[in-house]
PDB file of C-alpha atoms in Angstrom:
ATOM      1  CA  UNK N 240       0.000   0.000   0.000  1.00  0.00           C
ATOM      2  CA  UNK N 241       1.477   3.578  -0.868  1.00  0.00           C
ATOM      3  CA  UNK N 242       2.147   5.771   1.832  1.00  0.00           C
ATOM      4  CA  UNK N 243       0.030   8.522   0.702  1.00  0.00           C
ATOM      5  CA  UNK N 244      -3.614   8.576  -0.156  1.00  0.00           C
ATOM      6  CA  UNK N 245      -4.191   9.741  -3.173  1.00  0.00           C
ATOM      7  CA  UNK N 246      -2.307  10.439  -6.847  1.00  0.00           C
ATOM      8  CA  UNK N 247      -1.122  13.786  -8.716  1.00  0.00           C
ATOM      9  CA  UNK N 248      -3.856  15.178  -9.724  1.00  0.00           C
ATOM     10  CA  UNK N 249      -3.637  14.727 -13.846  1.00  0.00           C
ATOM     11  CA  UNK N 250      -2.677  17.326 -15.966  1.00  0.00           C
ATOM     12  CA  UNK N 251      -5.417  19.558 -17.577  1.00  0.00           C
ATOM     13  CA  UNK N 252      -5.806  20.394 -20.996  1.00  0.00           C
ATOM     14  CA  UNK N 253      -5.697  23.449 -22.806  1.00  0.00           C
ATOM     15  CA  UNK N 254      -9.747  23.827 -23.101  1.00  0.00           C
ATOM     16  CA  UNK N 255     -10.389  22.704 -19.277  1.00  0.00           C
ATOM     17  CA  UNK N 256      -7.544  25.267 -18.274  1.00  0.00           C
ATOM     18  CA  UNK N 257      -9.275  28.039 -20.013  1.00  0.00           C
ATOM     19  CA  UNK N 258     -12.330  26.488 -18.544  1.00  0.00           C
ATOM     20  CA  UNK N 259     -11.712  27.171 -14.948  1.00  0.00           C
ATOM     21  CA  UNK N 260      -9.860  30.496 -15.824  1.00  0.00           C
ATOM     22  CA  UNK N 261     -13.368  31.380 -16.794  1.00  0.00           C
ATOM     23  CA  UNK N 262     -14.808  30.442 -13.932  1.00  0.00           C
ATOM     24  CA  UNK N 263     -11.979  31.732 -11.864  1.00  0.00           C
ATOM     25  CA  UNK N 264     -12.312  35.176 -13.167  1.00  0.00           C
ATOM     26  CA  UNK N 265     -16.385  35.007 -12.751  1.00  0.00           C
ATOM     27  CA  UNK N 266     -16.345  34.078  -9.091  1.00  0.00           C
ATOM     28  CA  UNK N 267     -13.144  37.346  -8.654  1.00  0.00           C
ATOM     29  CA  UNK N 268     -15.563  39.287  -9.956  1.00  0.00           C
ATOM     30  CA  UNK N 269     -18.595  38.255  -8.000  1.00  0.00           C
ATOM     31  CA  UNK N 270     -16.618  38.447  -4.809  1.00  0.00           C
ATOM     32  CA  UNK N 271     -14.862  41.761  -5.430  1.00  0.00           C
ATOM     33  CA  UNK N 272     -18.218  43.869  -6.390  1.00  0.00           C
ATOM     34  CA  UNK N 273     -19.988  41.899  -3.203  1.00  0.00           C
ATOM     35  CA  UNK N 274     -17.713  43.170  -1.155  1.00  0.00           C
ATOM     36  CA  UNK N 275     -17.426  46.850  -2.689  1.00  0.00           C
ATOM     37  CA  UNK N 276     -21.026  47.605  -3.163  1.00  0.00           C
ATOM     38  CA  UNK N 277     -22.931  45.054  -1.017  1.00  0.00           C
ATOM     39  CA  UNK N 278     -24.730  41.784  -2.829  1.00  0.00           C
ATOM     40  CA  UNK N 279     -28.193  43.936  -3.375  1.00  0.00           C
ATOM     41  CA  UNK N 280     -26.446  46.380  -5.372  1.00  0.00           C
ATOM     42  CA  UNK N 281     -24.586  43.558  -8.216  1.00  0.00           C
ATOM     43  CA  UNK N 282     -26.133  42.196 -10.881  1.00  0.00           C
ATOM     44  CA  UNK N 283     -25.240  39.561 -13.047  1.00  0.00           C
ATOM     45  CA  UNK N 284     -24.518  41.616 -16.254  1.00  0.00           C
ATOM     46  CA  UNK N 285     -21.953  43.909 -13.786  1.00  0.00           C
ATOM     47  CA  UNK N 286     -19.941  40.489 -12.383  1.00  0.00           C
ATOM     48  CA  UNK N 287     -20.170  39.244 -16.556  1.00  0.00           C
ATOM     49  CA  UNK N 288     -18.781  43.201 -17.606  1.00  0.00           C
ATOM     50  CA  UNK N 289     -16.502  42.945 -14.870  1.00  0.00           C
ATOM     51  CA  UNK N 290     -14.667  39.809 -15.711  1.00  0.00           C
ATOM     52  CA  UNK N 291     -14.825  40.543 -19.521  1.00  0.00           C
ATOM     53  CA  UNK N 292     -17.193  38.110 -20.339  1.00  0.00           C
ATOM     54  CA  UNK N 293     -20.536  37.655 -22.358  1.00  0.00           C
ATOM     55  CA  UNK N 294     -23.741  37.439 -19.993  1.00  0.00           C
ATOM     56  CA  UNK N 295     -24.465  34.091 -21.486  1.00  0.00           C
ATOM     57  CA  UNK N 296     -20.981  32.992 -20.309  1.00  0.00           C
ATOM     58  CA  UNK N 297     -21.805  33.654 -16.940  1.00  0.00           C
ATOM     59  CA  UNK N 298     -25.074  31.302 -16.856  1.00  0.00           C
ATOM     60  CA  UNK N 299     -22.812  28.704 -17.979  1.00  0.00           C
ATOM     61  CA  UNK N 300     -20.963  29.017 -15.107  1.00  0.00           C
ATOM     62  CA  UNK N 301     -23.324  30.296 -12.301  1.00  0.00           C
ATOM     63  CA  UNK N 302     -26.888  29.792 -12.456  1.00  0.00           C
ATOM     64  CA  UNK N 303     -27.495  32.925 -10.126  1.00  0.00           C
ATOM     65  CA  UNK N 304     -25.082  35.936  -8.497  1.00  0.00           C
ATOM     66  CA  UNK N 305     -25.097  34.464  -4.951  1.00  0.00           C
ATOM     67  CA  UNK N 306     -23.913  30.910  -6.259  1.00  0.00           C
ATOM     68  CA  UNK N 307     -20.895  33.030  -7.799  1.00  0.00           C
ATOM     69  CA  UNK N 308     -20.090  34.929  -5.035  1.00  0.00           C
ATOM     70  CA  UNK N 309     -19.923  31.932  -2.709  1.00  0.00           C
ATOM     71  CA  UNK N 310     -17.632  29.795  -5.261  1.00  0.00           C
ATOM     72  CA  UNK N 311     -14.418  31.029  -3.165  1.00  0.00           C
ATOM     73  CA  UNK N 312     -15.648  28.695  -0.493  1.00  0.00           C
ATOM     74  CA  UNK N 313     -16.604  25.758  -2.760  1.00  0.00           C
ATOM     75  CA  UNK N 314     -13.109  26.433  -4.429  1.00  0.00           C
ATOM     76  CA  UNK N 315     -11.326  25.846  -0.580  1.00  0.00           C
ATOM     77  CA  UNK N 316     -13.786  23.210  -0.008  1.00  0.00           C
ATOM     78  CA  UNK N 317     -11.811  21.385  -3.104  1.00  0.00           C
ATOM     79  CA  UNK N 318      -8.535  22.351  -1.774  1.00  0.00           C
ATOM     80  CA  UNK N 319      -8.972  20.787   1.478  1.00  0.00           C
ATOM     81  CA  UNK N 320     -10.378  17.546  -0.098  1.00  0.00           C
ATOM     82  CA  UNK N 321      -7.130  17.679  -2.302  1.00  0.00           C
ATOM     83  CA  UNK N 322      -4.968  18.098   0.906  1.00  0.00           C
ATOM     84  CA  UNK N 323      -6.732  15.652   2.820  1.00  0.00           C
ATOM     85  CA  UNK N 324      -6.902  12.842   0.109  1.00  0.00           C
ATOM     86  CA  UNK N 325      -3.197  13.980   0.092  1.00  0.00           C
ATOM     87  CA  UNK N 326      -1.749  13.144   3.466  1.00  0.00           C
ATOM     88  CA  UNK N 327      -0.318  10.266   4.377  1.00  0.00           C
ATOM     89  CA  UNK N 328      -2.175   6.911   5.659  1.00  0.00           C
ATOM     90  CA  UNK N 329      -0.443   6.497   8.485  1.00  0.00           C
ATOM     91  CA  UNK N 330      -2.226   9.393   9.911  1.00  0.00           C
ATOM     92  CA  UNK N 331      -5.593   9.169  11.679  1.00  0.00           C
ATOM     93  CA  UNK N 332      -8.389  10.635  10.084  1.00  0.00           C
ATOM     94  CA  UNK N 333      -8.487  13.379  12.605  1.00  0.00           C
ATOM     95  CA  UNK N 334      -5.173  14.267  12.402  1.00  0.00           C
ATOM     96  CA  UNK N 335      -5.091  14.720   8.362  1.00  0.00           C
ATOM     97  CA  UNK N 336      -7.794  16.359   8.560  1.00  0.00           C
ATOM     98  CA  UNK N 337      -6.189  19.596  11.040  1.00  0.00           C
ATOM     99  CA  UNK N 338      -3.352  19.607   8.289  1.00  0.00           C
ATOM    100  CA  UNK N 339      -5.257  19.534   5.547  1.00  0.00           C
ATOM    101  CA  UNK N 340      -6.947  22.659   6.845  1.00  0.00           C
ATOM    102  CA  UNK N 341      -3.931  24.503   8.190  1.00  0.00           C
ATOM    103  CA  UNK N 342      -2.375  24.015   4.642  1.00  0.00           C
ATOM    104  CA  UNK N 343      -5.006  25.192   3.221  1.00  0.00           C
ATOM    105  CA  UNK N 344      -5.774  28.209   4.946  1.00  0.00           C
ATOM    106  CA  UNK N 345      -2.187  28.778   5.394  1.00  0.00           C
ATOM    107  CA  UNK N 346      -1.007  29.066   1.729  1.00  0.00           C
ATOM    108  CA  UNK N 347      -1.688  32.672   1.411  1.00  0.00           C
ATOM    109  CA  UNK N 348      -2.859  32.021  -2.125  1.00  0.00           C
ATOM    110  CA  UNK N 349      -5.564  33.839  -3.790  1.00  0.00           C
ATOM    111  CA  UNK N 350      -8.270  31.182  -2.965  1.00  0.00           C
ATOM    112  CA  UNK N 351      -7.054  31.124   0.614  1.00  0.00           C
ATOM    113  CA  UNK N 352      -7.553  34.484   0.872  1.00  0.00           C
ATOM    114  CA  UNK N 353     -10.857  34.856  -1.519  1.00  0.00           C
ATOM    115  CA  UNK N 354     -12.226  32.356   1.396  1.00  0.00           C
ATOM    116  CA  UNK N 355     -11.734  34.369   4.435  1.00  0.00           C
ATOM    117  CA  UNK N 356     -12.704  37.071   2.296  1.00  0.00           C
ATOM    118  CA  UNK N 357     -16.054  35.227   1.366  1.00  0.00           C
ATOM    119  CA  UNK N 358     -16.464  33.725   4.582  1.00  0.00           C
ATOM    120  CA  UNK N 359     -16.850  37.838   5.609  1.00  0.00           C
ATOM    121  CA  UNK N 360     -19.121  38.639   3.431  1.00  0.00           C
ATOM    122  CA  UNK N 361     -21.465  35.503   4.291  1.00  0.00           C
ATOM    123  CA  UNK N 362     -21.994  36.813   7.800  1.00  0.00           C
ATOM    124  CA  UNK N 363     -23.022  40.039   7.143  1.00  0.00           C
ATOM    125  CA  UNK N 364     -24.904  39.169   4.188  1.00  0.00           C
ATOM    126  CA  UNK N 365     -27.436  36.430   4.940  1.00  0.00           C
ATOM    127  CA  UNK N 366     -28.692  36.056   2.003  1.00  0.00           C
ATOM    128  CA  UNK N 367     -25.941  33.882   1.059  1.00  0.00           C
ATOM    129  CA  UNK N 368     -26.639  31.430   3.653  1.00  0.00           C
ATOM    130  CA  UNK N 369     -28.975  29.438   1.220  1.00  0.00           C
ATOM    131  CA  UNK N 370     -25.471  29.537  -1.201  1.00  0.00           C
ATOM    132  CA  UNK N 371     -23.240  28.574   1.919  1.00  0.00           C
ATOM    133  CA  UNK N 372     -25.173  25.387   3.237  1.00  0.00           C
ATOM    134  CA  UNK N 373     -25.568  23.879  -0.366  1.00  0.00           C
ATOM    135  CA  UNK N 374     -21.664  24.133  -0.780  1.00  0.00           C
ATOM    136  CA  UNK N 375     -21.376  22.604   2.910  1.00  0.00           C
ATOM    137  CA  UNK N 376     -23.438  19.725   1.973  1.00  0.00           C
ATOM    138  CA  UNK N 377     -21.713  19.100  -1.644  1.00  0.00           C
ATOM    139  CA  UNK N 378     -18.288  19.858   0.652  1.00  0.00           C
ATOM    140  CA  UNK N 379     -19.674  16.904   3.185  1.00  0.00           C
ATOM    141  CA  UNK N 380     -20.001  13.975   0.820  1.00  0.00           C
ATOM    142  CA  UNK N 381     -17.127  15.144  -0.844  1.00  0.00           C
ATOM    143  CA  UNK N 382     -15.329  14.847   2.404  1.00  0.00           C
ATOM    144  CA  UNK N 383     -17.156  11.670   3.541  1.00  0.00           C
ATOM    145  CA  UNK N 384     -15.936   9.979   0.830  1.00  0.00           C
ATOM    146  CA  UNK N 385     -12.535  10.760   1.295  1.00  0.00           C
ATOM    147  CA  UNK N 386     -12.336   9.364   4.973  1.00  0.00           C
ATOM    148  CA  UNK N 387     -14.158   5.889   3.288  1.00  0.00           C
ATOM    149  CA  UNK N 388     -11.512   5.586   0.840  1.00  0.00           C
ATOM    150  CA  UNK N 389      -8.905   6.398   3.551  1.00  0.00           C
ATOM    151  CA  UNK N 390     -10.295   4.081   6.533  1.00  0.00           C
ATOM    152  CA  UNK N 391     -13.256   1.817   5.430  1.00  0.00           C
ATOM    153  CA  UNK N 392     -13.365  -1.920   4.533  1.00  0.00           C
ATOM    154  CA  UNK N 393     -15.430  -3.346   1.567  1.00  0.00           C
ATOM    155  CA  UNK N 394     -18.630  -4.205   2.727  1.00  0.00           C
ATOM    156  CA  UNK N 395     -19.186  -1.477   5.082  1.00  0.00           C
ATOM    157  CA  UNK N 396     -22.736   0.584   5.484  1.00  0.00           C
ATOM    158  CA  UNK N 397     -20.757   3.871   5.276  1.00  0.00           C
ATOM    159  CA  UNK N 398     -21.881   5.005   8.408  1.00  0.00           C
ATOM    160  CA  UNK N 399     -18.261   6.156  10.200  1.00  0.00           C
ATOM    161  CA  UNK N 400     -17.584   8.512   6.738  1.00  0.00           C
ATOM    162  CA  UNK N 401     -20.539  10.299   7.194  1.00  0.00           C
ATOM    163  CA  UNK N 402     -20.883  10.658  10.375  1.00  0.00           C
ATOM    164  CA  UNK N 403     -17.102  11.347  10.794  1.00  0.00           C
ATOM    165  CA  UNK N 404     -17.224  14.230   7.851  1.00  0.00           C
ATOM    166  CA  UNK N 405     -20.139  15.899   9.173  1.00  0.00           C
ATOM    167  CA  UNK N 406     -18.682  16.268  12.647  1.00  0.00           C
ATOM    168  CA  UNK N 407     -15.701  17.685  11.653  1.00  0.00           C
ATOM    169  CA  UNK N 408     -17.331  19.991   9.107  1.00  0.00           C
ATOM    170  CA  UNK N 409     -19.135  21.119  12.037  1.00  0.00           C
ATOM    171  CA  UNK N 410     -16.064  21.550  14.070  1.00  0.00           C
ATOM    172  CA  UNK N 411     -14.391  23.684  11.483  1.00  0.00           C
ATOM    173  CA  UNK N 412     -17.503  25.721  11.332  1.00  0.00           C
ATOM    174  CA  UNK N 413     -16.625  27.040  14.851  1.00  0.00           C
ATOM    175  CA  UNK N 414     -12.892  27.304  14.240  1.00  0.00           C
ATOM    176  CA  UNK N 415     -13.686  29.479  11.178  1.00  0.00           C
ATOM    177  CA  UNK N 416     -16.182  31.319  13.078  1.00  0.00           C
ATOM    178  CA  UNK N 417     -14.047  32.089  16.306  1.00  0.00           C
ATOM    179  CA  UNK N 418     -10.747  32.693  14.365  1.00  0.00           C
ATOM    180  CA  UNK N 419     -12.232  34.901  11.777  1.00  0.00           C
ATOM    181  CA  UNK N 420     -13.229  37.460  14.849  1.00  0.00           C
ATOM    182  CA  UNK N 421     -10.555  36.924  17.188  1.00  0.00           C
ATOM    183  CA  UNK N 422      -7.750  37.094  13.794  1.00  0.00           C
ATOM    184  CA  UNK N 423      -8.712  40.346  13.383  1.00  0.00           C
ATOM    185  CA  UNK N 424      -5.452  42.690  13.070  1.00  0.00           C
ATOM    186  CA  UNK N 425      -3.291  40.210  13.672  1.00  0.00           C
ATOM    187  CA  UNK N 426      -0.479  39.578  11.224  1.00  0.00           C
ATOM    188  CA  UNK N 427      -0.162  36.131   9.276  1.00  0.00           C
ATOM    189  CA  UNK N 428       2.241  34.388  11.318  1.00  0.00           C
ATOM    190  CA  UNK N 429       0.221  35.105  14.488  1.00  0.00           C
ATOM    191  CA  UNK N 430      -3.382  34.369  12.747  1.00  0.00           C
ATOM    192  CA  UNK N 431      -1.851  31.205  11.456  1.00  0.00           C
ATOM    193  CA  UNK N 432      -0.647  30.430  14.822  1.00  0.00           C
ATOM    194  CA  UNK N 433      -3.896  30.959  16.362  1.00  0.00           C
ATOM    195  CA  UNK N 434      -5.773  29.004  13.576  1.00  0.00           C
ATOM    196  CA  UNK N 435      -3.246  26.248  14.346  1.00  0.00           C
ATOM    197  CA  UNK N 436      -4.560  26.190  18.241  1.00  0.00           C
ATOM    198  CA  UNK N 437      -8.161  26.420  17.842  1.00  0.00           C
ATOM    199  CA  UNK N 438      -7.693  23.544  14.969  1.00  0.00           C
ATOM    200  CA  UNK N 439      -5.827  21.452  17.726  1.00  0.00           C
ATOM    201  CA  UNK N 440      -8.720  22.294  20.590  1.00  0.00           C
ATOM    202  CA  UNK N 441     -11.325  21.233  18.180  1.00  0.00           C
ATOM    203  CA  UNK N 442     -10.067  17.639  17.264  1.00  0.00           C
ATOM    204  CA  UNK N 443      -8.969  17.204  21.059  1.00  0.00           C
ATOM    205  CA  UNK N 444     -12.638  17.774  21.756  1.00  0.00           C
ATOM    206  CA  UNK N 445     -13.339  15.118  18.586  1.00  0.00           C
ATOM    207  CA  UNK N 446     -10.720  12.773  19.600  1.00  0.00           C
ATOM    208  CA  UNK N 447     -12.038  12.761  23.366  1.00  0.00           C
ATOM    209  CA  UNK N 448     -15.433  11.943  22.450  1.00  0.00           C
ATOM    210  CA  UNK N 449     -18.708  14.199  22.589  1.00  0.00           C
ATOM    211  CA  UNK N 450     -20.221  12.145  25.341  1.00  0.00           C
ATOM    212  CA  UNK N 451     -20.563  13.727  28.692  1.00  0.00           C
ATOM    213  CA  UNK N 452     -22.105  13.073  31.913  1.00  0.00           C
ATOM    214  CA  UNK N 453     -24.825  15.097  32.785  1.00  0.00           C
ATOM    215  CA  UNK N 454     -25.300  17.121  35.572  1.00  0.00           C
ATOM    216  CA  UNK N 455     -26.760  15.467  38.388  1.00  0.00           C
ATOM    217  CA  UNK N 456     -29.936  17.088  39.981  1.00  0.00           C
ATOM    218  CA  UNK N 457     -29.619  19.731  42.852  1.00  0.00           C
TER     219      UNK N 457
END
């Protein structure tokens, strides 16, 4: 058995490159006039004029302005699958999971930081939310597959890999939440630091166990 979990990915071909520059430059553009002038006040022909594109291009893309200005998270949510598929076996599932995350938010790439960036504008915008959850539940199965390749035996219901992706989807939905307020003015060393920390706090909790004894009765 290799050590690691998954392949290269394979190399892309001219059309599929151009492809996802497309789509690349449709979601900037999305995310960039959200954030200047507030998701009521975008259309779709502005993001299309913006990224230099026909309107029609856009609905091949996007089939509304809110699924475009949410892509940077479904773009990260791709990322992390990447990383996690990525890590080595002999980690536990937990475990690859933290550092697919810190790699990922850690890169300082244009998708890393499109994600924070989105993540922002999802909070004060709640009309994304709808947007959001259906990339969190594409993001889950995604994921959940991932951990059955990784840890589960033919012939098994698939319960662990769901179960197991949605808890720790939900666990990075408080690190992100936390870290994106408490991050605030620090520099990247010491936000990655932090991010780092609250990552390791959450899978201690998951490692642990969620089970606690309640409190007895006064």
């Amino acid at each position: 058995m290799s050590e690691h979990a998954g392949a290269a990915p394979p190399v892309l071909g001219r059309r599929e490159r151009k492809k996802q520059a497309t789509r690349a430059a449709l979601r900037d553009a999305a995310l960039r006039l959200a954030l200047r002038h507030g998701v009521d006040n975008v259309t779709v022909e502005q993001i299309a004029d913006e990224a230099d594109t026909a309107l029609r291009t856009f609905f091949n893309y996007f089939s509304s302005k809110e699924e475009a200005m949410v892509a940077p998270v479904s773009a990260a949510a791709e990322q992390l699958i990447a990383q996690f598929r990525a890590r080595p076996r002999a980690e536990s599932v937990l475990r690859a999971f933290r550092e697919a995350v810190v790699t990922v938010l850690n890169e300082g790439d244009a998708v890393s930081h499109d994600h924070i960036e989105a993540l922002r504008l999802i909070r004060r915008e709640p009309s994304l939310m709808p947007q959001q959850l259906a990339v969190l539940a594409s993001q889950e199965q995604a994921l959940a597959e991932a951990i059955a390749e990784r840890v589960d035996p033919p012939g098994r219901d698939g319960f662990y890999p769901a179960v197991c992706a949605a808890a720790v989807l939900a666990a990075l939905h408080v690190v992100l939440d936390r870290w994106l307020d408490q991050a605030a003015g620090l520099d990247h060393g010491s936000a990655t630091a932090l991010l780092g920390r609250q990552c390791d706090a959450a899978i201690a909790e998951l490692t642990a166990g969620l089970d606690r004894p309640g409190s007895p009765d006064v």
